Amino acid sequence: MSDQQQVTPESVPLADDMPMLGLGTWQNTDPDQCAESVANALEMGYRHIDTAQAYDNEESVGEGIAQADVAREDVFLATKVWITNLAHDDVLETARESLDRLGVDYVDLLYVHWPSDTYAPEETLSAFDELYDEGLIRHVGVSNFEPEHLDDARELLDAPVFANQVECHPLLPQDELREYGEEHDVNLVAYSPLARGEVFDVPEIQDVAEKHDASAAQVSLAWLREKGVTAIPKATGDAHLRDNLQSVALDLDEEDIATIDGIDTENRVVDPDFAPW
């Protein structure tokens, strides 16, 4: 943006205590690069880091957090329990292993990665409650849950369902899940918020970006924020990290929002065989 303003950690809006822009680390599996990108992101102003057991990089993420000149308590750290580890005792065991790999005493948010494979709502979620009661996790989250799964989770958990992490972007706006979250106080967190780069080629987004002298990535991330959705775009290089962070300074007007809402293409980019939809 031509009138770029300094983005500080304090200028990133919060959804409860969760910064609404974070760093996703999926596919960031080179240990040195992963640690460096996490450390650089934190030094730059990011305060929300997202990983998962299945990403095979928790140790590197933890090294990046340790390298950065940012206090642990100032970092909102999330990880996820993989679908093969969702039996009650496996949740307890592997969550502690995640903490060890990350080098932390707690995580701010622990997600059920998908409601599939060994996921058994009562058994799985009771283990999450135990971790919550022990203070090993600050918030309980779910990922890739549809409304019926959220209903079950909210009924079974003693702890609140803090967040549902799903694919969400201008080509998959997730209206039903956003409305559900607003009604039941479940924050929506968007993975693949740039549709793996597909938003860059959408004319409506290009038009809004040109109007604001902004990037298509910034426009897409700002649109999500305007919808009340937290975004965790993945990035490794400094240029992309800075570009995504600068989306916090972009204010879209009602016309911009209407333009993006009017996109008539719908495309889901993450659709594994075990998905619940």
PDB file of C-alpha atoms in Angstrom:
ATOM      1  CA  MET A   1       0.000   0.000   0.000  1.00  0.00           C
ATOM      2  CA  SER A   2       1.324   3.406  -0.864  1.00  0.00           C
ATOM      3  CA  ASP A   3       0.494   4.799   2.572  1.00  0.00           C
ATOM      4  CA  GLN A   4       1.894   1.824   4.519  1.00  0.00           C
ATOM      5  CA  GLN A   5       1.729   2.268   8.237  1.00  0.00           C
ATOM      6  CA  GLN A   6       3.836   0.487  10.797  1.00  0.00           C
ATOM      7  CA  VAL A   7       2.208  -2.753  11.917  1.00  0.00           C
ATOM      8  CA  THR A   8       3.032  -3.570  15.531  1.00  0.00           C
ATOM      9  CA  PRO A   9       1.892  -6.563  17.588  1.00  0.00           C
ATOM     10  CA  GLU A  10      -0.526  -4.225  19.357  1.00  0.00           C
ATOM     11  CA  SER A  11      -2.148  -3.227  16.066  1.00  0.00           C
ATOM     12  CA  VAL A  12      -3.192  -6.792  15.217  1.00  0.00           C
ATOM     13  CA  PRO A  13      -6.836  -7.209  16.327  1.00  0.00           C
ATOM     14  CA  LEU A  14      -7.682  -9.977  18.772  1.00  0.00           C
ATOM     15  CA  ALA A  15     -10.397 -12.613  18.710  1.00  0.00           C
ATOM     16  CA  ASP A  16     -10.693 -13.027  22.469  1.00  0.00           C
ATOM     17  CA  ASP A  17      -6.970 -13.421  23.297  1.00  0.00           C
ATOM     18  CA  MET A  18      -5.979 -14.807  19.868  1.00  0.00           C
ATOM     19  CA  PRO A  19      -4.260 -12.490  17.345  1.00  0.00           C
ATOM     20  CA  MET A  20      -6.370 -12.462  14.181  1.00  0.00           C
ATOM     21  CA  LEU A  21      -3.338 -12.870  11.936  1.00  0.00           C
ATOM     22  CA  GLY A  22      -0.922 -15.704  12.506  1.00  0.00           C
ATOM     23  CA  LEU A  23       1.744 -17.758  10.777  1.00  0.00           C
ATOM     24  CA  GLY A  24       0.821 -21.144   9.381  1.00  0.00           C
ATOM     25  CA  THR A  25       3.644 -23.679   9.131  1.00  0.00           C
ATOM     26  CA  TRP A  26       2.138 -26.513   7.084  1.00  0.00           C
ATOM     27  CA  GLN A  27       4.730 -27.949   4.649  1.00  0.00           C
ATOM     28  CA  ASN A  28       7.478 -25.907   6.329  1.00  0.00           C
ATOM     29  CA  THR A  29       9.530 -29.027   6.990  1.00  0.00           C
ATOM     30  CA  ASP A  30      13.101 -27.864   6.434  1.00  0.00           C
ATOM     31  CA  PRO A  31      14.233 -27.614  10.088  1.00  0.00           C
ATOM     32  CA  ASP A  32      16.518 -24.596   9.732  1.00  0.00           C
ATOM     33  CA  GLN A  33      14.168 -22.716   7.419  1.00  0.00           C
ATOM     34  CA  CYS A  34      11.173 -23.419   9.655  1.00  0.00           C
ATOM     35  CA  ALA A  35      12.928 -22.189  12.804  1.00  0.00           C
ATOM     36  CA  GLU A  36      14.202 -19.126  10.955  1.00  0.00           C
ATOM     37  CA  SER A  37      10.808 -18.209   9.486  1.00  0.00           C
ATOM     38  CA  VAL A  38       9.104 -18.550  12.889  1.00  0.00           C
ATOM     39  CA  ALA A  39      11.794 -16.433  14.582  1.00  0.00           C
ATOM     40  CA  ASN A  40      11.662 -13.827  11.803  1.00  0.00           C
ATOM     41  CA  ALA A  41       7.872 -13.672  11.960  1.00  0.00           C
ATOM     42  CA  LEU A  42       7.926 -13.062  15.697  1.00  0.00           C
ATOM     43  CA  GLU A  43      10.626 -10.408  15.397  1.00  0.00           C
ATOM     44  CA  MET A  44       8.521  -8.772  12.682  1.00  0.00           C
ATOM     45  CA  GLY A  45       5.410  -8.529  14.840  1.00  0.00           C
ATOM     46  CA  TYR A  46       3.523 -11.813  14.500  1.00  0.00           C
ATOM     47  CA  ARG A  47       2.288 -13.209  17.801  1.00  0.00           C
ATOM     48  CA  HIS A  48       0.268 -16.244  16.650  1.00  0.00           C
ATOM     49  CA  ILE A  49       2.044 -19.399  15.453  1.00  0.00           C
ATOM     50  CA  ASP A  50       0.178 -22.485  14.209  1.00  0.00           C
ATOM     51  CA  THR A  51       1.575 -25.989  13.799  1.00  0.00           C
ATOM     52  CA  ALA A  52       0.422 -29.612  14.143  1.00  0.00           C
ATOM     53  CA  GLN A  53       1.689 -33.059  14.987  1.00  0.00           C
ATOM     54  CA  ALA A  54       1.185 -34.056  11.352  1.00  0.00           C
ATOM     55  CA  TYR A  55       3.371 -31.194  10.068  1.00  0.00           C
ATOM     56  CA  ASP A  56       6.458 -32.887  11.535  1.00  0.00           C
ATOM     57  CA  ASN A  57       7.956 -29.516  12.490  1.00  0.00           C
ATOM     58  CA  GLU A  58       6.942 -28.889  16.111  1.00  0.00           C
ATOM     59  CA  GLU A  59      10.559 -29.084  17.250  1.00  0.00           C
ATOM     60  CA  SER A  60      11.634 -26.516  14.646  1.00  0.00           C
ATOM     61  CA  VAL A  61       8.719 -24.244  15.537  1.00  0.00           C
ATOM     62  CA  GLY A  62       9.777 -24.427  19.173  1.00  0.00           C
ATOM     63  CA  GLU A  63      13.367 -23.564  18.226  1.00  0.00           C
ATOM     64  CA  GLY A  64      12.109 -20.528  16.312  1.00  0.00           C
ATOM     65  CA  ILE A  65      10.112 -19.342  19.310  1.00  0.00           C
ATOM     66  CA  ALA A  66      13.167 -19.809  21.534  1.00  0.00           C
ATOM     67  CA  GLN A  67      15.405 -17.900  19.102  1.00  0.00           C
ATOM     68  CA  ALA A  68      13.117 -14.870  18.867  1.00  0.00           C
ATOM     69  CA  ASP A  69      13.497 -11.998  21.293  1.00  0.00           C
ATOM     70  CA  VAL A  70       9.843 -12.351  22.295  1.00  0.00           C
ATOM     71  CA  ALA A  71       8.610 -13.672  25.644  1.00  0.00           C
ATOM     72  CA  ARG A  72       6.816 -17.032  25.506  1.00  0.00           C
ATOM     73  CA  GLU A  73       3.762 -15.574  27.229  1.00  0.00           C
ATOM     74  CA  ASP A  74       3.423 -13.047  24.398  1.00  0.00           C
ATOM     75  CA  VAL A  75       3.122 -15.803  21.776  1.00  0.00           C
ATOM     76  CA  PHE A  76      -0.223 -17.474  21.026  1.00  0.00           C
ATOM     77  CA  LEU A  77       0.884 -21.004  20.108  1.00  0.00           C
ATOM     78  CA  ALA A  78      -1.416 -23.628  18.596  1.00  0.00           C
ATOM     79  CA  THR A  79      -0.916 -27.233  17.594  1.00  0.00           C
ATOM     80  CA  LYS A  80      -3.187 -30.126  16.617  1.00  0.00           C
ATOM     81  CA  VAL A  81      -3.614 -33.786  17.545  1.00  0.00           C
ATOM     82  CA  TRP A  82      -3.514 -36.009  14.461  1.00  0.00           C
ATOM     83  CA  ILE A  83      -6.339 -38.357  13.546  1.00  0.00           C
ATOM     84  CA  THR A  84      -4.448 -41.529  14.549  1.00  0.00           C
ATOM     85  CA  ASN A  85      -3.852 -40.156  18.062  1.00  0.00           C
ATOM     86  CA  LEU A  86      -7.408 -39.317  19.117  1.00  0.00           C
ATOM     87  CA  ALA A  87      -8.119 -42.229  21.454  1.00  0.00           C
ATOM     88  CA  HIS A  88      -8.299 -40.921  25.027  1.00  0.00           C
ATOM     89  CA  ASP A  89      -4.900 -42.081  26.270  1.00  0.00           C
ATOM     90  CA  ASP A  90      -3.221 -41.271  22.965  1.00  0.00           C
ATOM     91  CA  VAL A  91      -4.455 -37.676  23.187  1.00  0.00           C
ATOM     92  CA  LEU A  92      -2.909 -37.331  26.644  1.00  0.00           C
ATOM     93  CA  GLU A  93       0.373 -38.974  25.630  1.00  0.00           C
ATOM     94  CA  THR A  94       0.889 -37.268  22.270  1.00  0.00           C
ATOM     95  CA  ALA A  95      -0.153 -33.832  23.526  1.00  0.00           C
ATOM     96  CA  ARG A  96       2.607 -34.041  26.137  1.00  0.00           C
ATOM     97  CA  GLU A  97       5.011 -35.161  23.417  1.00  0.00           C
ATOM     98  CA  SER A  98       4.001 -32.095  21.398  1.00  0.00           C
ATOM     99  CA  LEU A  99       4.778 -29.864  24.379  1.00  0.00           C
ATOM    100  CA  ASP A 100       8.185 -31.535  24.716  1.00  0.00           C
ATOM    101  CA  ARG A 101       8.972 -31.049  21.029  1.00  0.00           C
ATOM    102  CA  LEU A 102       7.838 -27.428  21.186  1.00  0.00           C
ATOM    103  CA  GLY A 103       9.872 -26.869  24.341  1.00  0.00           C
ATOM    104  CA  VAL A 104       6.973 -25.245  26.187  1.00  0.00           C
ATOM    105  CA  ASP A 105       4.979 -25.898  29.352  1.00  0.00           C
ATOM    106  CA  TYR A 106       1.619 -25.280  27.666  1.00  0.00           C
ATOM    107  CA  VAL A 107       0.054 -24.409  24.353  1.00  0.00           C
ATOM    108  CA  ASP A 108      -2.518 -21.674  24.017  1.00  0.00           C
ATOM    109  CA  LEU A 109      -4.730 -23.764  21.755  1.00  0.00           C
ATOM    110  CA  LEU A 110      -4.894 -27.504  21.044  1.00  0.00           C
ATOM    111  CA  TYR A 111      -7.075 -28.685  18.169  1.00  0.00           C
ATOM    112  CA  VAL A 112      -8.635 -31.966  17.168  1.00  0.00           C
ATOM    113  CA  HIS A 113      -7.167 -31.958  13.643  1.00  0.00           C
ATOM    114  CA  TRP A 114     -10.065 -33.758  11.897  1.00  0.00           C
ATOM    115  CA  PRO A 115     -13.176 -35.569  13.183  1.00  0.00           C
ATOM    116  CA  SER A 116     -12.096 -38.857  11.579  1.00  0.00           C
ATOM    117  CA  ASP A 117     -10.164 -42.114  12.042  1.00  0.00           C
ATOM    118  CA  THR A 118      -9.752 -42.630  15.820  1.00  0.00           C
ATOM    119  CA  TYR A 119     -11.951 -39.647  16.712  1.00  0.00           C
ATOM    120  CA  ALA A 120     -14.632 -40.738  19.197  1.00  0.00           C
ATOM    121  CA  PRO A 121     -16.288 -37.584  20.540  1.00  0.00           C
ATOM    122  CA  GLU A 122     -16.786 -38.602  24.167  1.00  0.00           C
ATOM    123  CA  GLU A 123     -13.439 -40.356  24.539  1.00  0.00           C
ATOM    124  CA  THR A 124     -11.389 -37.802  22.599  1.00  0.00           C
ATOM    125  CA  LEU A 125     -12.916 -34.702  24.116  1.00  0.00           C
ATOM    126  CA  SER A 126     -12.742 -35.945  27.697  1.00  0.00           C
ATOM    127  CA  ALA A 127      -8.964 -36.127  27.225  1.00  0.00           C
ATOM    128  CA  PHE A 128      -8.939 -32.543  25.967  1.00  0.00           C
ATOM    129  CA  ASP A 129     -10.857 -31.516  29.091  1.00  0.00           C
ATOM    130  CA  GLU A 130      -8.228 -33.224  31.246  1.00  0.00           C
ATOM    131  CA  LEU A 131      -5.406 -31.360  29.493  1.00  0.00           C
ATOM    132  CA  TYR A 132      -7.361 -28.116  29.924  1.00  0.00           C
ATOM    133  CA  ASP A 133      -7.929 -28.763  33.629  1.00  0.00           C
ATOM    134  CA  GLU A 134      -4.218 -29.492  34.107  1.00  0.00           C
ATOM    135  CA  GLY A 135      -3.283 -26.182  32.496  1.00  0.00           C
ATOM    136  CA  LEU A 136      -1.355 -27.862  29.681  1.00  0.00           C
ATOM    137  CA  ILE A 137      -3.652 -26.206  27.149  1.00  0.00           C
ATOM    138  CA  ARG A 138      -5.286 -22.806  27.528  1.00  0.00           C
ATOM    139  CA  HIS A 139      -8.030 -23.361  24.969  1.00  0.00           C
ATOM    140  CA  VAL A 140      -9.706 -26.338  23.295  1.00  0.00           C
ATOM    141  CA  GLY A 141     -10.115 -26.173  19.539  1.00  0.00           C
ATOM    142  CA  VAL A 142     -11.443 -28.310  16.728  1.00  0.00           C
ATOM    143  CA  SER A 143     -10.550 -28.322  13.052  1.00  0.00           C
ATOM    144  CA  ASN A 144     -12.521 -29.258   9.947  1.00  0.00           C
ATOM    145  CA  PHE A 145     -15.710 -29.639  11.997  1.00  0.00           C
ATOM    146  CA  GLU A 146     -19.120 -29.197  10.418  1.00  0.00           C
ATOM    147  CA  PRO A 147     -22.076 -27.842  12.458  1.00  0.00           C
ATOM    148  CA  GLU A 148     -23.216 -31.282  13.617  1.00  0.00           C
ATOM    149  CA  HIS A 149     -19.716 -32.091  14.937  1.00  0.00           C
ATOM    150  CA  LEU A 150     -19.598 -28.732  16.691  1.00  0.00           C
ATOM    151  CA  ASP A 151     -22.954 -29.436  18.335  1.00  0.00           C
ATOM    152  CA  ASP A 152     -21.618 -32.704  19.747  1.00  0.00           C
ATOM    153  CA  ALA A 153     -18.367 -31.135  20.918  1.00  0.00           C
ATOM    154  CA  ARG A 154     -20.098 -28.250  22.663  1.00  0.00           C
ATOM    155  CA  GLU A 155     -22.416 -30.677  24.428  1.00  0.00           C
ATOM    156  CA  LEU A 156     -19.665 -33.054  25.563  1.00  0.00           C
ATOM    157  CA  LEU A 157     -16.884 -30.656  26.545  1.00  0.00           C
ATOM    158  CA  ASP A 158     -16.732 -28.942  29.907  1.00  0.00           C
ATOM    159  CA  ALA A 159     -14.274 -26.416  28.442  1.00  0.00           C
ATOM    160  CA  PRO A 160     -15.593 -23.999  25.824  1.00  0.00           C
ATOM    161  CA  VAL A 161     -14.970 -24.779  22.150  1.00  0.00           C
ATOM    162  CA  PHE A 162     -12.703 -21.821  21.509  1.00  0.00           C
ATOM    163  CA  ALA A 163     -12.083 -22.160  17.766  1.00  0.00           C
ATOM    164  CA  ASN A 164     -12.859 -24.165  14.647  1.00  0.00           C
ATOM    165  CA  GLN A 165     -10.035 -24.102  12.090  1.00  0.00           C
ATOM    166  CA  VAL A 166     -11.225 -24.704   8.539  1.00  0.00           C
ATOM    167  CA  GLU A 167     -10.313 -23.799   4.998  1.00  0.00           C
ATOM    168  CA  CYS A 168     -11.742 -20.339   4.410  1.00  0.00           C
ATOM    169  CA  HIS A 169     -11.010 -17.700   1.773  1.00  0.00           C
ATOM    170  CA  PRO A 170     -12.892 -15.584  -0.795  1.00  0.00           C
ATOM    171  CA  LEU A 171     -13.443 -18.709  -2.918  1.00  0.00           C
ATOM    172  CA  LEU A 172     -14.805 -20.694   0.064  1.00  0.00           C
ATOM    173  CA  PRO A 173     -16.411 -18.142   2.385  1.00  0.00           C
ATOM    174  CA  GLN A 174     -17.885 -20.717   4.819  1.00  0.00           C
ATOM    175  CA  ASP A 175     -20.989 -18.622   5.527  1.00  0.00           C
ATOM    176  CA  GLU A 176     -22.710 -21.361   7.550  1.00  0.00           C
ATOM    177  CA  LEU A 177     -19.724 -21.972   9.816  1.00  0.00           C
ATOM    178  CA  ARG A 178     -19.134 -18.243  10.297  1.00  0.00           C
ATOM    179  CA  GLU A 179     -22.754 -17.767  11.329  1.00  0.00           C
ATOM    180  CA  TYR A 180     -22.511 -20.771  13.646  1.00  0.00           C
ATOM    181  CA  GLY A 181     -19.397 -19.315  15.253  1.00  0.00           C
ATOM    182  CA  GLU A 182     -21.033 -15.937  15.780  1.00  0.00           C
ATOM    183  CA  GLU A 183     -24.078 -17.556  17.368  1.00  0.00           C
ATOM    184  CA  HIS A 184     -22.159 -19.890  19.671  1.00  0.00           C
ATOM    185  CA  ASP A 185     -18.970 -17.916  20.382  1.00  0.00           C
ATOM    186  CA  VAL A 186     -16.688 -20.240  18.417  1.00  0.00           C
ATOM    187  CA  ASN A 187     -13.899 -18.340  16.670  1.00  0.00           C
ATOM    188  CA  LEU A 188     -13.324 -19.295  13.036  1.00  0.00           C
ATOM    189  CA  VAL A 189      -9.682 -19.694  12.019  1.00  0.00           C
ATOM    190  CA  ALA A 190      -8.869 -19.875   8.308  1.00  0.00           C
ATOM    191  CA  TYR A 191      -6.200 -22.170   6.950  1.00  0.00           C
ATOM    192  CA  SER A 192      -5.257 -21.837   3.271  1.00  0.00           C
ATOM    193  CA  PRO A 193      -6.655 -18.272   3.456  1.00  0.00           C
ATOM    194  CA  LEU A 194      -5.170 -17.510   0.038  1.00  0.00           C
ATOM    195  CA  ALA A 195      -6.536 -20.739  -1.529  1.00  0.00           C
ATOM    196  CA  ARG A 196      -2.939 -21.783  -2.200  1.00  0.00           C
ATOM    197  CA  GLY A 197      -2.456 -18.756  -4.408  1.00  0.00           C
ATOM    198  CA  GLU A 198      -5.671 -19.088  -6.391  1.00  0.00           C
ATOM    199  CA  VAL A 199      -7.003 -15.786  -5.033  1.00  0.00           C
ATOM    200  CA  PHE A 200      -4.193 -13.964  -6.843  1.00  0.00           C
ATOM    201  CA  ASP A 201      -5.878 -14.626 -10.201  1.00  0.00           C
ATOM    202  CA  VAL A 202      -9.409 -13.544  -9.247  1.00  0.00           C
ATOM    203  CA  PRO A 203     -10.355 -10.335 -11.141  1.00  0.00           C
ATOM    204  CA  GLU A 204     -12.498  -8.938  -8.312  1.00  0.00           C
ATOM    205  CA  ILE A 205      -9.622  -9.274  -5.847  1.00  0.00           C
ATOM    206  CA  GLN A 206      -7.167  -7.818  -8.355  1.00  0.00           C
ATOM    207  CA  ASP A 207      -9.464  -4.809  -8.819  1.00  0.00           C
ATOM    208  CA  VAL A 208      -9.714  -4.134  -5.079  1.00  0.00           C
ATOM    209  CA  ALA A 209      -5.965  -4.588  -4.705  1.00  0.00           C
ATOM    210  CA  GLU A 210      -5.284  -2.073  -7.471  1.00  0.00           C
ATOM    211  CA  LYS A 211      -7.694   0.424  -5.898  1.00  0.00           C
ATOM    212  CA  HIS A 212      -5.778   0.321  -2.602  1.00  0.00           C
ATOM    213  CA  ASP A 213      -2.288  -0.142  -4.073  1.00  0.00           C
ATOM    214  CA  ALA A 214      -2.205  -3.391  -2.111  1.00  0.00           C
ATOM    215  CA  SER A 215      -1.435  -7.025  -2.911  1.00  0.00           C
ATOM    216  CA  ALA A 216      -4.085  -9.643  -3.619  1.00  0.00           C
ATOM    217  CA  ALA A 217      -2.891 -11.468  -0.500  1.00  0.00           C
ATOM    218  CA  GLN A 218      -3.449  -8.392   1.663  1.00  0.00           C
ATOM    219  CA  VAL A 219      -6.941  -7.915   0.215  1.00  0.00           C
ATOM    220  CA  SER A 220      -7.930 -11.527   0.884  1.00  0.00           C
ATOM    221  CA  LEU A 221      -6.595 -11.443   4.443  1.00  0.00           C
ATOM    222  CA  ALA A 222      -8.255  -8.085   5.144  1.00  0.00           C
ATOM    223  CA  TRP A 223     -11.558  -9.455   3.812  1.00  0.00           C
ATOM    224  CA  LEU A 224     -11.336 -12.397   6.215  1.00  0.00           C
ATOM    225  CA  ARG A 225     -10.627 -10.053   9.115  1.00  0.00           C
ATOM    226  CA  GLU A 226     -13.646  -7.930   8.166  1.00  0.00           C
ATOM    227  CA  LYS A 227     -15.709 -11.130   8.346  1.00  0.00           C
ATOM    228  CA  GLY A 228     -14.441 -11.804  11.868  1.00  0.00           C
ATOM    229  CA  VAL A 229     -12.195 -14.661  10.733  1.00  0.00           C
ATOM    230  CA  THR A 230      -8.632 -15.206  11.995  1.00  0.00           C
ATOM    231  CA  ALA A 231      -6.197 -16.083   9.196  1.00  0.00           C
ATOM    232  CA  ILE A 232      -3.006 -18.125   9.419  1.00  0.00           C
ATOM    233  CA  PRO A 233      -1.326 -17.836   5.991  1.00  0.00           C
ATOM    234  CA  LYS A 234       1.839 -19.853   5.595  1.00  0.00           C
ATOM    235  CA  ALA A 235       4.972 -18.056   4.480  1.00  0.00           C
ATOM    236  CA  THR A 236       8.708 -18.591   4.790  1.00  0.00           C
ATOM    237  CA  GLY A 237      10.509 -15.676   3.127  1.00  0.00           C
ATOM    238  CA  ASP A 238      10.638 -12.231   4.707  1.00  0.00           C
ATOM    239  CA  ALA A 239       8.884 -10.579   1.756  1.00  0.00           C
ATOM    240  CA  HIS A 240       5.777 -12.749   2.052  1.00  0.00           C
ATOM    241  CA  LEU A 241       5.797 -12.534   5.847  1.00  0.00           C
ATOM    242  CA  ARG A 242       5.851  -8.730   5.655  1.00  0.00           C
ATOM    243  CA  ASP A 243       3.266  -8.578   2.885  1.00  0.00           C
ATOM    244  CA  ASN A 244       0.809 -10.709   4.863  1.00  0.00           C
ATOM    245  CA  LEU A 245       1.409  -8.768   8.069  1.00  0.00           C
ATOM    246  CA  GLN A 246       0.739  -5.502   6.278  1.00  0.00           C
ATOM    247  CA  SER A 247      -2.828  -6.695   5.601  1.00  0.00           C
ATOM    248  CA  VAL A 248      -3.597  -5.550   9.152  1.00  0.00           C
ATOM    249  CA  ALA A 249      -3.200  -1.940   7.984  1.00  0.00           C
ATOM    250  CA  LEU A 250      -5.589  -2.358   5.038  1.00  0.00           C
ATOM    251  CA  ASP A 251      -9.139  -1.167   5.641  1.00  0.00           C
ATOM    252  CA  LEU A 252     -11.653  -2.333   3.064  1.00  0.00           C
ATOM    253  CA  ASP A 253     -14.818  -0.304   2.544  1.00  0.00           C
ATOM    254  CA  GLU A 254     -18.330  -1.649   2.046  1.00  0.00           C
ATOM    255  CA  GLU A 255     -17.965  -1.541  -1.730  1.00  0.00           C
ATOM    256  CA  ASP A 256     -14.789  -3.641  -1.540  1.00  0.00           C
ATOM    257  CA  ILE A 257     -16.491  -6.201   0.686  1.00  0.00           C
ATOM    258  CA  ALA A 258     -19.486  -6.379  -1.643  1.00  0.00           C
ATOM    259  CA  THR A 259     -17.186  -6.853  -4.639  1.00  0.00           C
ATOM    260  CA  ILE A 260     -15.431  -9.797  -3.000  1.00  0.00           C
ATOM    261  CA  ASP A 261     -18.688 -11.232  -1.635  1.00  0.00           C
ATOM    262  CA  GLY A 262     -19.955 -11.236  -5.216  1.00  0.00           C
ATOM    263  CA  ILE A 263     -17.319 -13.670  -6.483  1.00  0.00           C
ATOM    264  CA  ASP A 264     -19.341 -16.540  -7.943  1.00  0.00           C
ATOM    265  CA  THR A 265     -16.541 -19.103  -8.097  1.00  0.00           C
ATOM    266  CA  GLU A 266     -16.347 -21.613  -5.264  1.00  0.00           C
ATOM    267  CA  ASN A 267     -13.324 -23.842  -4.852  1.00  0.00           C
ATOM    268  CA  ARG A 268     -12.202 -26.034  -1.964  1.00  0.00           C
ATOM    269  CA  VAL A 269      -8.469 -26.763  -2.212  1.00  0.00           C
ATOM    270  CA  VAL A 270      -8.164 -29.186   0.739  1.00  0.00           C
ATOM    271  CA  ASP A 271     -10.437 -32.207   0.331  1.00  0.00           C
ATOM    272  CA  PRO A 272      -8.974 -35.491   1.637  1.00  0.00           C
ATOM    273  CA  ASP A 273     -10.885 -38.762   1.451  1.00  0.00           C
ATOM    274  CA  PHE A 274     -11.418 -38.755   5.223  1.00  0.00           C
ATOM    275  CA  ALA A 275     -12.997 -35.291   5.282  1.00  0.00           C
ATOM    276  CA  PRO A 276     -16.396 -35.167   7.044  1.00  0.00           C
ATOM    277  CA  TRP A 277     -18.285 -33.247   4.343  1.00  0.00           C
TER     278      TRP A 277
END
